[in-house]
Amino acid sequence: MAFPSRALGPWGAPALRTVRERLTKGWPPGLTVLTGDDLYHLDRAQEAILGALCPDRTDPFLWSVFGDTPVSAQGLVGAARSMGMFAARRVVFLRDVASLEGEPEPLASYAEAPPSGSFLLVRAPKLDRKRKLHKALAEAGQLLTFRPPESEAEIEELSRVVFGLAKERGFTLTPEAAGLLVAVCGPDVARIALELDKAASWLGENGLARPASAEAMRELLAGAALLTGWELADALLARDRTAALAAARALADAGEEPIRVVGGLAYRVRALIQAKGLAARGARSEEILRAVRGGWFFKDALQAGTARYTLAEALAMPGRLLAADRAFKSRSIEKGAVLEVLVSELTAPGSGGPR
């Protein structure tokens, strides 16, 4: 059974489902490479494959793991080909692609004609196809890609995944609470899972009897200073000076480093500039949201910002962010005050409008 050298599905959740379905039919021998930014589903696919191929990882004839020290491609392939007399299968796992060295030819040769019962699994979240070894990994074997959700339909599916993650932890969420988590954490499923772990501990046994509300999750997230940064960015795009200043002060009181806050604002500013540029060329809102990376996760705020700022005002924002960044590096200026001045300038009343 051969796999196509491309993503197994539109994003990480269906890719994981495909892996599990194919495991029921038997995993093909040879080279398998796991890549992509959705580490939550990548890690679970990795564990599912290794668990099926090598349930006993104490048997040195069956199992070898590399990645703590540099290893050549030739040495890795040699280990995968070294079938023992007392094992019908050989499983080799490279847990860190950064440790792989040498020329790519051994990998290509192995992937083309692997021995029966020989399995080589490589974990490579980031692949640089300009490097020969990485190019061979991407093209020679079975490439399983786990990417974050991007479209509105995929984000709706992500919300269903969030419900499932909460259920695994013994509680349920209201739709509003699930939507809040997705909006705050974006496509980072691993981050969502950590927040749900905290929620399970925070709610306790009494809180598990009914669905956790958005208000309950909001209180938990605010305690981690996660929600406040998100609220500041939303208030900026809404051009709501009062809400933005309150959020900036809450961040400072929580001990959040202002320069990191500016980094988060820079992401939203770049999205706003891109959206305004596309709107100026006549793009529809759906086209803009598809083009702006992560735009679906704050679509209401982005649409509000597009309506409330002119393109000239948006283009002036990076200069103000840069000035604030330089001011943070001056020991004579209080950083919280710099952040408040920045927020006040960015949300100052102006001509606004969709120009």
mmCIF file of C-alpha atoms in Angstrom:
data_model
loop_
_atom_site.group_PDB
_atom_site.id
_atom_site.type_symbol
_atom_site.label_atom_id
_atom_site.label_comp_id
_atom_site.label_asym_id
_atom_site.label_seq_id
_atom_site.Cartn_x
_atom_site.Cartn_y
_atom_site.Cartn_z
ATOM 1 C CA MET A 1 0.000 0.000 0.000
ATOM 2 C CA ALA A 2 1.554 3.284 -1.100
ATOM 3 C CA PHE A 3 0.948 6.747 0.310
ATOM 4 C CA PRO A 4 0.938 9.901 -1.797
ATOM 5 C CA SER A 5 3.792 12.306 -1.068
ATOM 6 C CA ARG A 6 1.454 15.063 0.124
ATOM 7 C CA ALA A 7 -0.769 15.952 3.076
ATOM 8 C CA LEU A 8 -3.223 13.273 4.173
ATOM 9 C CA GLY A 9 -6.212 15.568 4.347
ATOM 10 C CA PRO A 10 -6.933 19.289 4.527
ATOM 11 C CA TRP A 11 -5.448 19.821 8.012
ATOM 12 C CA GLY A 12 -4.145 18.003 11.082
ATOM 13 C CA ALA A 13 -7.346 16.447 12.453
ATOM 14 C CA PRO A 14 -8.422 14.627 9.263
ATOM 15 C CA ALA A 15 -4.791 13.774 8.570
ATOM 16 C CA LEU A 16 -4.663 11.968 11.915
ATOM 17 C CA ARG A 17 -7.918 10.177 11.151
ATOM 18 C CA THR A 18 -6.474 8.967 7.852
ATOM 19 C CA VAL A 19 -3.383 7.656 9.600
ATOM 20 C CA ARG A 20 -5.494 5.711 12.095
ATOM 21 C CA GLU A 21 -7.678 4.285 9.343
ATOM 22 C CA ARG A 22 -4.668 3.109 7.372
ATOM 23 C CA LEU A 23 -3.101 1.559 10.441
ATOM 24 C CA THR A 24 -6.043 -0.847 10.613
ATOM 25 C CA LYS A 25 -4.995 -2.175 7.192
ATOM 26 C CA GLY A 26 -1.290 -2.468 7.999
ATOM 27 C CA TRP A 27 1.391 0.178 7.734
ATOM 28 C CA PRO A 28 3.614 -0.065 4.634
ATOM 29 C CA PRO A 29 7.353 -0.633 5.201
ATOM 30 C CA GLY A 30 9.898 2.024 4.298
ATOM 31 C CA LEU A 31 10.428 5.701 5.014
ATOM 32 C CA THR A 32 7.681 7.764 6.682
ATOM 33 C CA VAL A 33 8.214 11.470 7.388
ATOM 34 C CA LEU A 34 5.940 13.532 9.645
ATOM 35 C CA THR A 35 5.989 17.288 9.096
ATOM 36 C CA GLY A 36 3.878 20.400 9.662
ATOM 37 C CA ASP A 37 3.042 23.086 12.212
ATOM 38 C CA ASP A 38 0.115 21.275 13.834
ATOM 39 C CA LEU A 39 2.260 19.532 16.416
ATOM 40 C CA TYR A 40 -0.697 18.301 18.438
ATOM 41 C CA HIS A 41 -1.976 16.035 15.680
ATOM 42 C CA LEU A 42 1.528 15.269 14.396
ATOM 43 C CA ASP A 43 2.562 13.925 17.795
ATOM 44 C CA ARG A 44 -0.540 11.772 18.056
ATOM 45 C CA ALA A 45 -0.032 10.356 14.594
ATOM 46 C CA GLN A 46 3.577 9.613 15.508
ATOM 47 C CA GLU A 47 2.532 7.777 18.663
ATOM 48 C CA ALA A 48 -0.198 5.869 16.825
ATOM 49 C CA ILE A 49 2.239 4.628 14.175
ATOM 50 C CA LEU A 50 4.971 3.710 16.641
ATOM 51 C CA GLY A 51 2.466 2.079 18.975
ATOM 52 C CA ALA A 52 1.189 -0.130 16.165
ATOM 53 C CA LEU A 53 4.609 -1.004 14.774
ATOM 54 C CA CYS A 54 6.496 -1.375 18.035
ATOM 55 C CA PRO A 55 4.341 -1.970 21.119
ATOM 56 C CA ASP A 56 7.405 -3.258 23.040
ATOM 57 C CA ARG A 57 10.129 -0.610 22.900
ATOM 58 C CA THR A 58 12.429 -2.461 25.251
ATOM 59 C CA ASP A 59 13.452 -4.980 22.574
ATOM 60 C CA PRO A 60 16.755 -3.789 21.009
ATOM 61 C CA PHE A 61 16.322 -6.173 18.058
ATOM 62 C CA LEU A 62 13.015 -4.554 17.175
ATOM 63 C CA TRP A 63 13.492 -0.901 18.082
ATOM 64 C CA SER A 64 16.118 1.856 17.813
ATOM 65 C CA VAL A 65 15.771 5.581 18.362
ATOM 66 C CA PHE A 66 18.107 8.347 17.137
ATOM 67 C CA GLY A 67 18.193 12.115 17.506
ATOM 68 C CA ASP A 68 20.119 12.931 20.679
ATOM 69 C CA THR A 69 23.421 13.091 18.805
ATOM 70 C CA PRO A 70 24.307 13.616 15.123
ATOM 71 C CA VAL A 71 23.662 10.644 12.849
ATOM 72 C CA SER A 72 24.455 10.203 9.176
ATOM 73 C CA ALA A 73 21.810 9.257 6.639
ATOM 74 C CA GLN A 74 23.894 6.190 5.862
ATOM 75 C CA GLY A 75 23.994 5.185 9.526
ATOM 76 C CA LEU A 76 20.255 5.730 9.938
ATOM 77 C CA VAL A 77 19.426 3.638 6.889
ATOM 78 C CA GLY A 78 21.929 0.991 7.996
ATOM 79 C CA ALA A 79 20.106 0.657 11.300
ATOM 80 C CA ALA A 80 16.779 0.321 9.499
ATOM 81 C CA ARG A 81 18.169 -2.409 7.233
ATOM 82 C CA SER A 82 19.736 -4.406 10.081
ATOM 83 C CA MET A 83 17.020 -7.015 10.537
ATOM 84 C CA GLY A 84 17.795 -9.313 13.460
ATOM 85 C CA MET A 85 17.401 -13.083 13.507
ATOM 86 C CA PHE A 86 14.965 -12.888 16.408
ATOM 87 C CA ALA A 87 12.691 -10.123 15.104
ATOM 88 C CA ALA A 88 10.360 -10.198 12.115
ATOM 89 C CA ARG A 89 10.287 -6.410 12.110
ATOM 90 C CA ARG A 90 12.746 -3.532 12.467
ATOM 91 C CA VAL A 91 11.581 -0.048 13.565
ATOM 92 C CA VAL A 92 13.947 2.932 13.580
ATOM 93 C CA PHE A 93 12.793 6.350 14.781
ATOM 94 C CA LEU A 94 14.606 9.667 14.249
ATOM 95 C CA ARG A 95 13.016 12.071 16.720
ATOM 96 C CA ASP A 96 14.925 15.199 15.657
ATOM 97 C CA VAL A 97 15.643 15.836 11.981
ATOM 98 C CA ALA A 98 18.183 18.516 12.967
ATOM 99 C CA SER A 99 20.581 15.737 13.977
ATOM 100 C CA LEU A 100 20.582 14.159 10.497
ATOM 101 C CA GLU A 101 23.746 14.621 8.441
ATOM 102 C CA GLY A 102 25.384 13.334 5.266
ATOM 103 C CA GLU A 103 24.267 12.797 1.685
ATOM 104 C CA PRO A 104 20.658 11.973 0.733
ATOM 105 C CA GLU A 105 21.315 9.022 -1.599
ATOM 106 C CA PRO A 106 20.991 6.318 1.102
ATOM 107 C CA LEU A 107 17.553 7.645 2.066
ATOM 108 C CA ALA A 108 16.357 7.654 -1.535
ATOM 109 C CA SER A 109 17.638 4.133 -2.139
ATOM 110 C CA TYR A 110 16.034 2.816 1.034
ATOM 111 C CA ALA A 111 12.694 4.510 0.287
ATOM 112 C CA GLU A 112 12.625 3.056 -3.212
ATOM 113 C CA ALA A 113 13.125 -0.552 -2.095
ATOM 114 C CA PRO A 114 12.807 -1.044 1.675
ATOM 115 C CA PRO A 115 13.279 -4.535 3.119
ATOM 116 C CA SER A 116 10.093 -6.287 4.142
ATOM 117 C CA GLY A 117 9.355 -5.534 7.790
ATOM 118 C CA SER A 118 11.681 -2.508 7.905
ATOM 119 C CA PHE A 119 10.234 0.839 9.033
ATOM 120 C CA LEU A 120 12.050 4.185 9.277
ATOM 121 C CA LEU A 121 10.042 7.020 10.873
ATOM 122 C CA VAL A 122 11.395 10.600 10.854
ATOM 123 C CA ARG A 123 9.896 13.471 12.864
ATOM 124 C CA ALA A 124 10.561 16.695 10.942
ATOM 125 C CA PRO A 125 8.087 19.493 11.766
ATOM 126 C CA LYS A 126 10.152 21.896 9.657
ATOM 127 C CA LEU A 127 11.545 20.836 6.288
ATOM 128 C CA ASP A 128 13.823 23.138 4.303
ATOM 129 C CA ARG A 129 13.614 21.901 0.735
ATOM 130 C CA LYS A 130 16.695 23.947 -0.174
ATOM 131 C CA ARG A 131 18.711 21.381 1.786
ATOM 132 C CA LYS A 132 19.399 18.144 -0.044
ATOM 133 C CA LEU A 133 18.636 15.912 2.909
ATOM 134 C CA HIS A 134 15.358 17.640 3.637
ATOM 135 C CA LYS A 135 14.388 17.573 -0.026
ATOM 136 C CA ALA A 136 14.992 13.822 -0.099
ATOM 137 C CA LEU A 137 12.864 13.357 3.029
ATOM 138 C CA ALA A 138 10.032 15.347 1.455
ATOM 139 C CA GLU A 139 10.110 13.515 -1.878
ATOM 140 C CA ALA A 140 11.514 10.008 -1.405
ATOM 141 C CA GLY A 141 9.202 8.405 1.115
ATOM 142 C CA GLN A 142 5.726 8.797 2.570
ATOM 143 C CA LEU A 143 5.241 12.407 3.588
ATOM 144 C CA LEU A 144 2.517 13.029 6.160
ATOM 145 C CA THR A 145 1.775 16.744 6.570
ATOM 146 C CA PHE A 146 -0.107 18.155 9.563
ATOM 147 C CA ARG A 147 -1.015 21.779 9.008
ATOM 148 C CA PRO A 148 -3.217 24.118 11.071
ATOM 149 C CA PRO A 149 -6.760 24.855 9.884
ATOM 150 C CA GLU A 150 -7.111 27.812 7.556
ATOM 151 C CA SER A 151 -10.573 28.004 5.998
ATOM 152 C CA GLU A 152 -13.808 28.817 7.792
ATOM 153 C CA ALA A 153 -15.013 25.222 7.337
ATOM 154 C CA GLU A 154 -11.795 23.896 8.894
ATOM 155 C CA ILE A 155 -12.143 26.286 11.813
ATOM 156 C CA GLU A 156 -15.664 24.990 12.388
ATOM 157 C CA GLU A 157 -14.177 21.501 12.492
ATOM 158 C CA LEU A 158 -11.555 22.761 14.943
ATOM 159 C CA SER A 159 -14.384 23.822 17.244
ATOM 160 C CA ARG A 160 -15.694 20.256 17.151
ATOM 161 C CA VAL A 161 -12.206 19.018 17.994
ATOM 162 C CA VAL A 162 -12.207 21.356 21.011
ATOM 163 C CA PHE A 163 -15.478 19.816 22.225
ATOM 164 C CA GLY A 164 -13.863 16.381 21.936
ATOM 165 C CA LEU A 165 -10.749 17.460 23.843
ATOM 166 C CA ALA A 166 -12.878 18.800 26.683
ATOM 167 C CA LYS A 167 -14.874 15.568 26.788
ATOM 168 C CA GLU A 168 -11.628 13.583 27.059
ATOM 169 C CA ARG A 169 -10.858 15.634 30.167
ATOM 170 C CA GLY A 170 -14.208 14.869 31.760
ATOM 171 C CA PHE A 171 -16.201 18.039 31.123
ATOM 172 C CA THR A 172 -18.094 19.825 28.386
ATOM 173 C CA LEU A 173 -18.117 23.339 26.954
ATOM 174 C CA THR A 174 -20.846 25.620 25.767
ATOM 175 C CA PRO A 175 -20.504 26.578 22.078
ATOM 176 C CA GLU A 176 -19.576 30.094 23.191
ATOM 177 C CA ALA A 177 -16.769 28.769 25.409
ATOM 178 C CA ALA A 178 -15.384 26.635 22.588
ATOM 179 C CA GLY A 179 -15.530 29.618 20.249
ATOM 180 C CA LEU A 180 -13.704 31.766 22.793
ATOM 181 C CA LEU A 181 -10.868 29.240 23.052
ATOM 182 C CA VAL A 182 -10.506 29.066 19.270
ATOM 183 C CA ALA A 183 -10.548 32.855 18.969
ATOM 184 C CA VAL A 184 -7.935 33.367 21.683
ATOM 185 C CA CYS A 185 -5.588 30.466 20.927
ATOM 186 C CA GLY A 186 -6.034 30.433 17.166
ATOM 187 C CA PRO A 187 -5.121 27.222 15.336
ATOM 188 C CA ASP A 188 -2.660 26.016 17.993
ATOM 189 C CA VAL A 189 -4.410 22.828 19.157
ATOM 190 C CA ALA A 190 -1.610 22.023 21.607
ATOM 191 C CA ARG A 191 -2.163 25.383 23.277
ATOM 192 C CA ILE A 192 -5.921 24.774 23.414
ATOM 193 C CA ALA A 193 -5.301 21.380 25.025
ATOM 194 C CA LEU A 194 -3.136 23.001 27.723
ATOM 195 C CA GLU A 195 -5.876 25.538 28.463
ATOM 196 C CA LEU A 196 -8.393 22.700 28.751
ATOM 197 C CA ASP A 197 -6.040 20.872 31.136
ATOM 198 C CA LYS A 198 -6.005 23.981 33.324
ATOM 199 C CA ALA A 199 -9.775 24.290 33.041
ATOM 200 C CA ALA A 200 -10.294 20.701 34.202
ATOM 201 C CA SER A 201 -8.194 21.363 37.318
ATOM 202 C CA TRP A 202 -9.728 24.762 37.960
ATOM 203 C CA LEU A 203 -13.348 23.675 37.590
ATOM 204 C CA GLY A 204 -12.956 20.723 39.934
ATOM 205 C CA GLU A 205 -15.516 18.016 40.420
ATOM 206 C CA ASN A 206 -18.401 20.418 41.039
ATOM 207 C CA GLY A 207 -17.724 22.275 37.807
ATOM 208 C CA LEU A 208 -17.890 19.156 35.667
ATOM 209 C CA ALA A 209 -21.607 18.609 36.151
ATOM 210 C CA ARG A 210 -22.609 21.260 33.617
ATOM 211 C CA PRO A 211 -20.997 22.744 30.509
ATOM 212 C CA ALA A 212 -18.271 25.302 31.192
ATOM 213 C CA SER A 213 -19.481 28.723 30.088
ATOM 214 C CA ALA A 214 -17.633 31.361 28.112
ATOM 215 C CA GLU A 215 -17.568 33.488 31.274
ATOM 216 C CA ALA A 216 -15.831 30.706 33.209
ATOM 217 C CA MET A 217 -13.256 30.185 30.457
ATOM 218 C CA ARG A 218 -12.793 33.936 30.144
ATOM 219 C CA GLU A 219 -11.883 34.180 33.822
ATOM 220 C CA LEU A 220 -9.385 31.332 33.480
ATOM 221 C CA LEU A 221 -7.774 32.766 30.359
ATOM 222 C CA ALA A 222 -7.592 36.248 31.814
ATOM 223 C CA GLY A 223 -5.727 34.831 34.793
ATOM 224 C CA ALA A 224 -3.050 33.646 32.397
ATOM 225 C CA ALA A 225 -2.832 37.105 30.739
ATOM 226 C CA LEU A 226 -3.699 35.356 27.472
ATOM 227 C CA LEU A 227 -7.122 36.840 26.927
ATOM 228 C CA THR A 228 -6.014 40.372 27.724
ATOM 229 C CA GLY A 229 -3.493 40.464 24.889
ATOM 230 C CA TRP A 230 -6.139 39.207 22.519
ATOM 231 C CA GLU A 231 -8.601 41.830 23.811
ATOM 232 C CA LEU A 232 -6.036 44.578 23.295
ATOM 233 C CA ALA A 233 -5.555 43.592 19.666
ATOM 234 C CA ASP A 234 -9.329 43.435 19.136
ATOM 235 C CA ALA A 235 -9.789 46.829 20.798
ATOM 236 C CA LEU A 236 -7.109 48.260 18.521
ATOM 237 C CA LEU A 237 -8.882 47.051 15.393
ATOM 238 C CA ALA A 238 -12.208 48.273 16.803
ATOM 239 C CA ARG A 239 -10.564 51.682 17.339
ATOM 240 C CA ASP A 240 -11.882 51.622 20.907
ATOM 241 C CA ARG A 241 -9.412 53.743 22.849
ATOM 242 C CA THR A 242 -11.022 53.180 26.250
ATOM 243 C CA ALA A 243 -11.028 49.375 25.930
ATOM 244 C CA ALA A 244 -7.527 49.339 24.435
ATOM 245 C CA LEU A 245 -6.026 51.417 27.249
ATOM 246 C CA ALA A 246 -7.757 49.263 29.874
ATOM 247 C CA ALA A 247 -6.357 46.130 28.260
ATOM 248 C CA ALA A 248 -2.857 47.633 28.040
ATOM 249 C CA ARG A 249 -2.924 48.528 31.739
ATOM 250 C CA ALA A 250 -4.165 45.058 32.645
ATOM 251 C CA LEU A 251 -1.251 43.557 30.718
ATOM 252 C CA ALA A 252 1.229 45.787 32.524
ATOM 253 C CA ASP A 253 -0.317 44.908 35.906
ATOM 254 C CA ALA A 254 -0.050 41.195 35.026
ATOM 255 C CA GLY A 255 3.693 41.634 34.419
ATOM 256 C CA GLU A 256 3.518 41.031 30.681
ATOM 257 C CA GLU A 257 6.601 42.334 28.879
ATOM 258 C CA PRO A 258 5.442 45.324 26.763
ATOM 259 C CA ILE A 259 7.810 44.527 23.911
ATOM 260 C CA ARG A 260 6.052 41.163 23.504
ATOM 261 C CA VAL A 261 2.702 42.929 23.460
ATOM 262 C CA VAL A 262 3.940 45.118 20.620
ATOM 263 C CA GLY A 263 4.963 41.982 18.756
ATOM 264 C CA GLY A 264 1.395 40.702 18.987
ATOM 265 C CA LEU A 265 0.020 44.046 17.850
ATOM 266 C CA ALA A 266 2.428 44.018 14.899
ATOM 267 C CA TYR A 267 0.838 40.776 13.707
ATOM 268 C CA ARG A 268 -2.626 42.361 13.709
ATOM 269 C CA VAL A 269 -1.297 45.524 12.047
ATOM 270 C CA ARG A 270 0.237 43.480 9.231
ATOM 271 C CA ALA A 271 -3.101 41.721 8.787
ATOM 272 C CA LEU A 272 -4.914 45.065 8.698
ATOM 273 C CA ILE A 273 -2.549 46.493 6.076
ATOM 274 C CA GLN A 274 -2.919 43.405 3.924
ATOM 275 C CA ALA A 275 -6.707 43.500 4.269
ATOM 276 C CA LYS A 276 -6.867 47.197 3.406
ATOM 277 C CA GLY A 277 -4.649 46.658 0.363
ATOM 278 C CA LEU A 278 -6.805 43.798 -0.888
ATOM 279 C CA ALA A 279 -9.987 45.779 -0.249
ATOM 280 C CA ALA A 280 -8.561 48.688 -2.251
ATOM 281 C CA ARG A 281 -8.151 46.310 -5.200
ATOM 282 C CA GLY A 282 -11.766 45.249 -4.939
ATOM 283 C CA ALA A 283 -11.361 41.920 -3.111
ATOM 284 C CA ARG A 284 -14.434 40.579 -1.352
ATOM 285 C CA SER A 285 -14.432 39.883 2.389
ATOM 286 C CA GLU A 286 -14.214 36.099 1.872
ATOM 287 C CA GLU A 287 -11.182 36.534 -0.398
ATOM 288 C CA ILE A 288 -9.522 38.819 2.138
ATOM 289 C CA LEU A 289 -10.042 36.366 5.001
ATOM 290 C CA ARG A 290 -8.577 33.529 2.927
ATOM 291 C CA ALA A 291 -5.549 35.623 1.992
ATOM 292 C CA VAL A 292 -4.753 37.033 5.449
ATOM 293 C CA ARG A 293 -2.928 34.427 7.496
ATOM 294 C CA GLY A 294 -5.057 33.541 10.502
ATOM 295 C CA GLY A 295 -7.692 36.086 9.503
ATOM 296 C CA TRP A 296 -10.576 33.692 10.126
ATOM 297 C CA PHE A 297 -9.658 33.581 13.830
ATOM 298 C CA PHE A 298 -10.343 37.294 14.317
ATOM 299 C CA LYS A 299 -12.537 37.975 11.296
ATOM 300 C CA ASP A 300 -14.996 40.259 13.106
ATOM 301 C CA ALA A 301 -12.192 42.411 14.504
ATOM 302 C CA LEU A 302 -10.389 42.473 11.146
ATOM 303 C CA GLN A 303 -13.530 43.554 9.328
ATOM 304 C CA ALA A 304 -14.075 46.246 11.952
ATOM 305 C CA GLY A 305 -10.533 47.517 11.510
ATOM 306 C CA THR A 306 -10.897 47.580 7.745
ATOM 307 C CA ALA A 307 -13.947 49.809 8.156
ATOM 308 C CA ARG A 308 -12.504 52.096 10.851
ATOM 309 C CA TYR A 309 -9.027 52.865 9.489
ATOM 310 C CA THR A 310 -7.951 54.307 6.184
ATOM 311 C CA LEU A 311 -5.138 52.648 4.278
ATOM 312 C CA ALA A 312 -2.896 55.647 5.041
ATOM 313 C CA GLU A 313 -3.605 55.276 8.768
ATOM 314 C CA ALA A 314 -2.826 51.558 8.638
ATOM 315 C CA LEU A 315 0.412 52.174 6.770
ATOM 316 C CA ALA A 316 1.486 54.662 9.463
ATOM 317 C CA MET A 317 1.130 52.081 12.235
ATOM 318 C CA PRO A 318 4.422 50.146 11.711
ATOM 319 C CA GLY A 319 6.365 53.384 12.221
ATOM 320 C CA ARG A 320 4.669 53.937 15.563
ATOM 321 C CA LEU A 321 5.357 50.333 16.588
ATOM 322 C CA LEU A 322 9.034 50.762 15.686
ATOM 323 C CA ALA A 323 9.262 53.991 17.702
ATOM 324 C CA ALA A 324 7.758 52.227 20.711
ATOM 325 C CA ASP A 325 10.193 49.326 20.311
ATOM 326 C CA ARG A 326 13.105 51.774 20.421
ATOM 327 C CA ALA A 327 11.631 53.542 23.440
ATOM 328 C CA PHE A 328 11.393 50.235 25.314
ATOM 329 C CA LYS A 329 15.164 49.919 25.027
ATOM 330 C CA SER A 330 15.706 53.227 26.808
ATOM 331 C CA ARG A 331 16.156 52.699 30.541
ATOM 332 C CA SER A 332 14.952 56.227 31.309
ATOM 333 C CA ILE A 333 11.390 55.637 30.061
ATOM 334 C CA GLU A 334 8.792 53.558 31.914
ATOM 335 C CA LYS A 335 7.711 50.776 29.576
ATOM 336 C CA GLY A 336 4.094 50.680 30.671
ATOM 337 C CA ALA A 337 3.755 54.375 29.887
ATOM 338 C CA VAL A 338 5.271 53.833 26.441
ATOM 339 C CA LEU A 339 2.725 51.095 25.740
ATOM 340 C CA GLU A 340 -0.167 53.318 26.817
ATOM 341 C CA VAL A 341 1.042 56.200 24.627
ATOM 342 C CA LEU A 342 1.382 53.801 21.686
ATOM 343 C CA VAL A 343 -2.130 52.434 22.162
ATOM 344 C CA SER A 344 -3.533 55.940 22.540
ATOM 345 C CA GLU A 345 -1.878 57.039 19.278
ATOM 346 C CA LEU A 346 -2.980 53.969 17.343
ATOM 347 C CA THR A 347 -6.612 54.351 18.407
ATOM 348 C CA ALA A 348 -6.791 58.153 18.110
ATOM 349 C CA PRO A 349 -9.924 59.437 16.376
ATOM 350 C CA GLY A 350 -9.405 59.903 12.668
ATOM 351 C CA SER A 351 -11.132 60.051 9.362
ATOM 352 C CA GLY A 352 -11.675 56.258 9.333
ATOM 353 C CA GLY A 353 -13.591 54.676 6.519
ATOM 354 C CA PRO A 354 -12.844 52.000 3.956
ATOM 355 C CA ARG A 355 -10.462 54.028 1.796
#
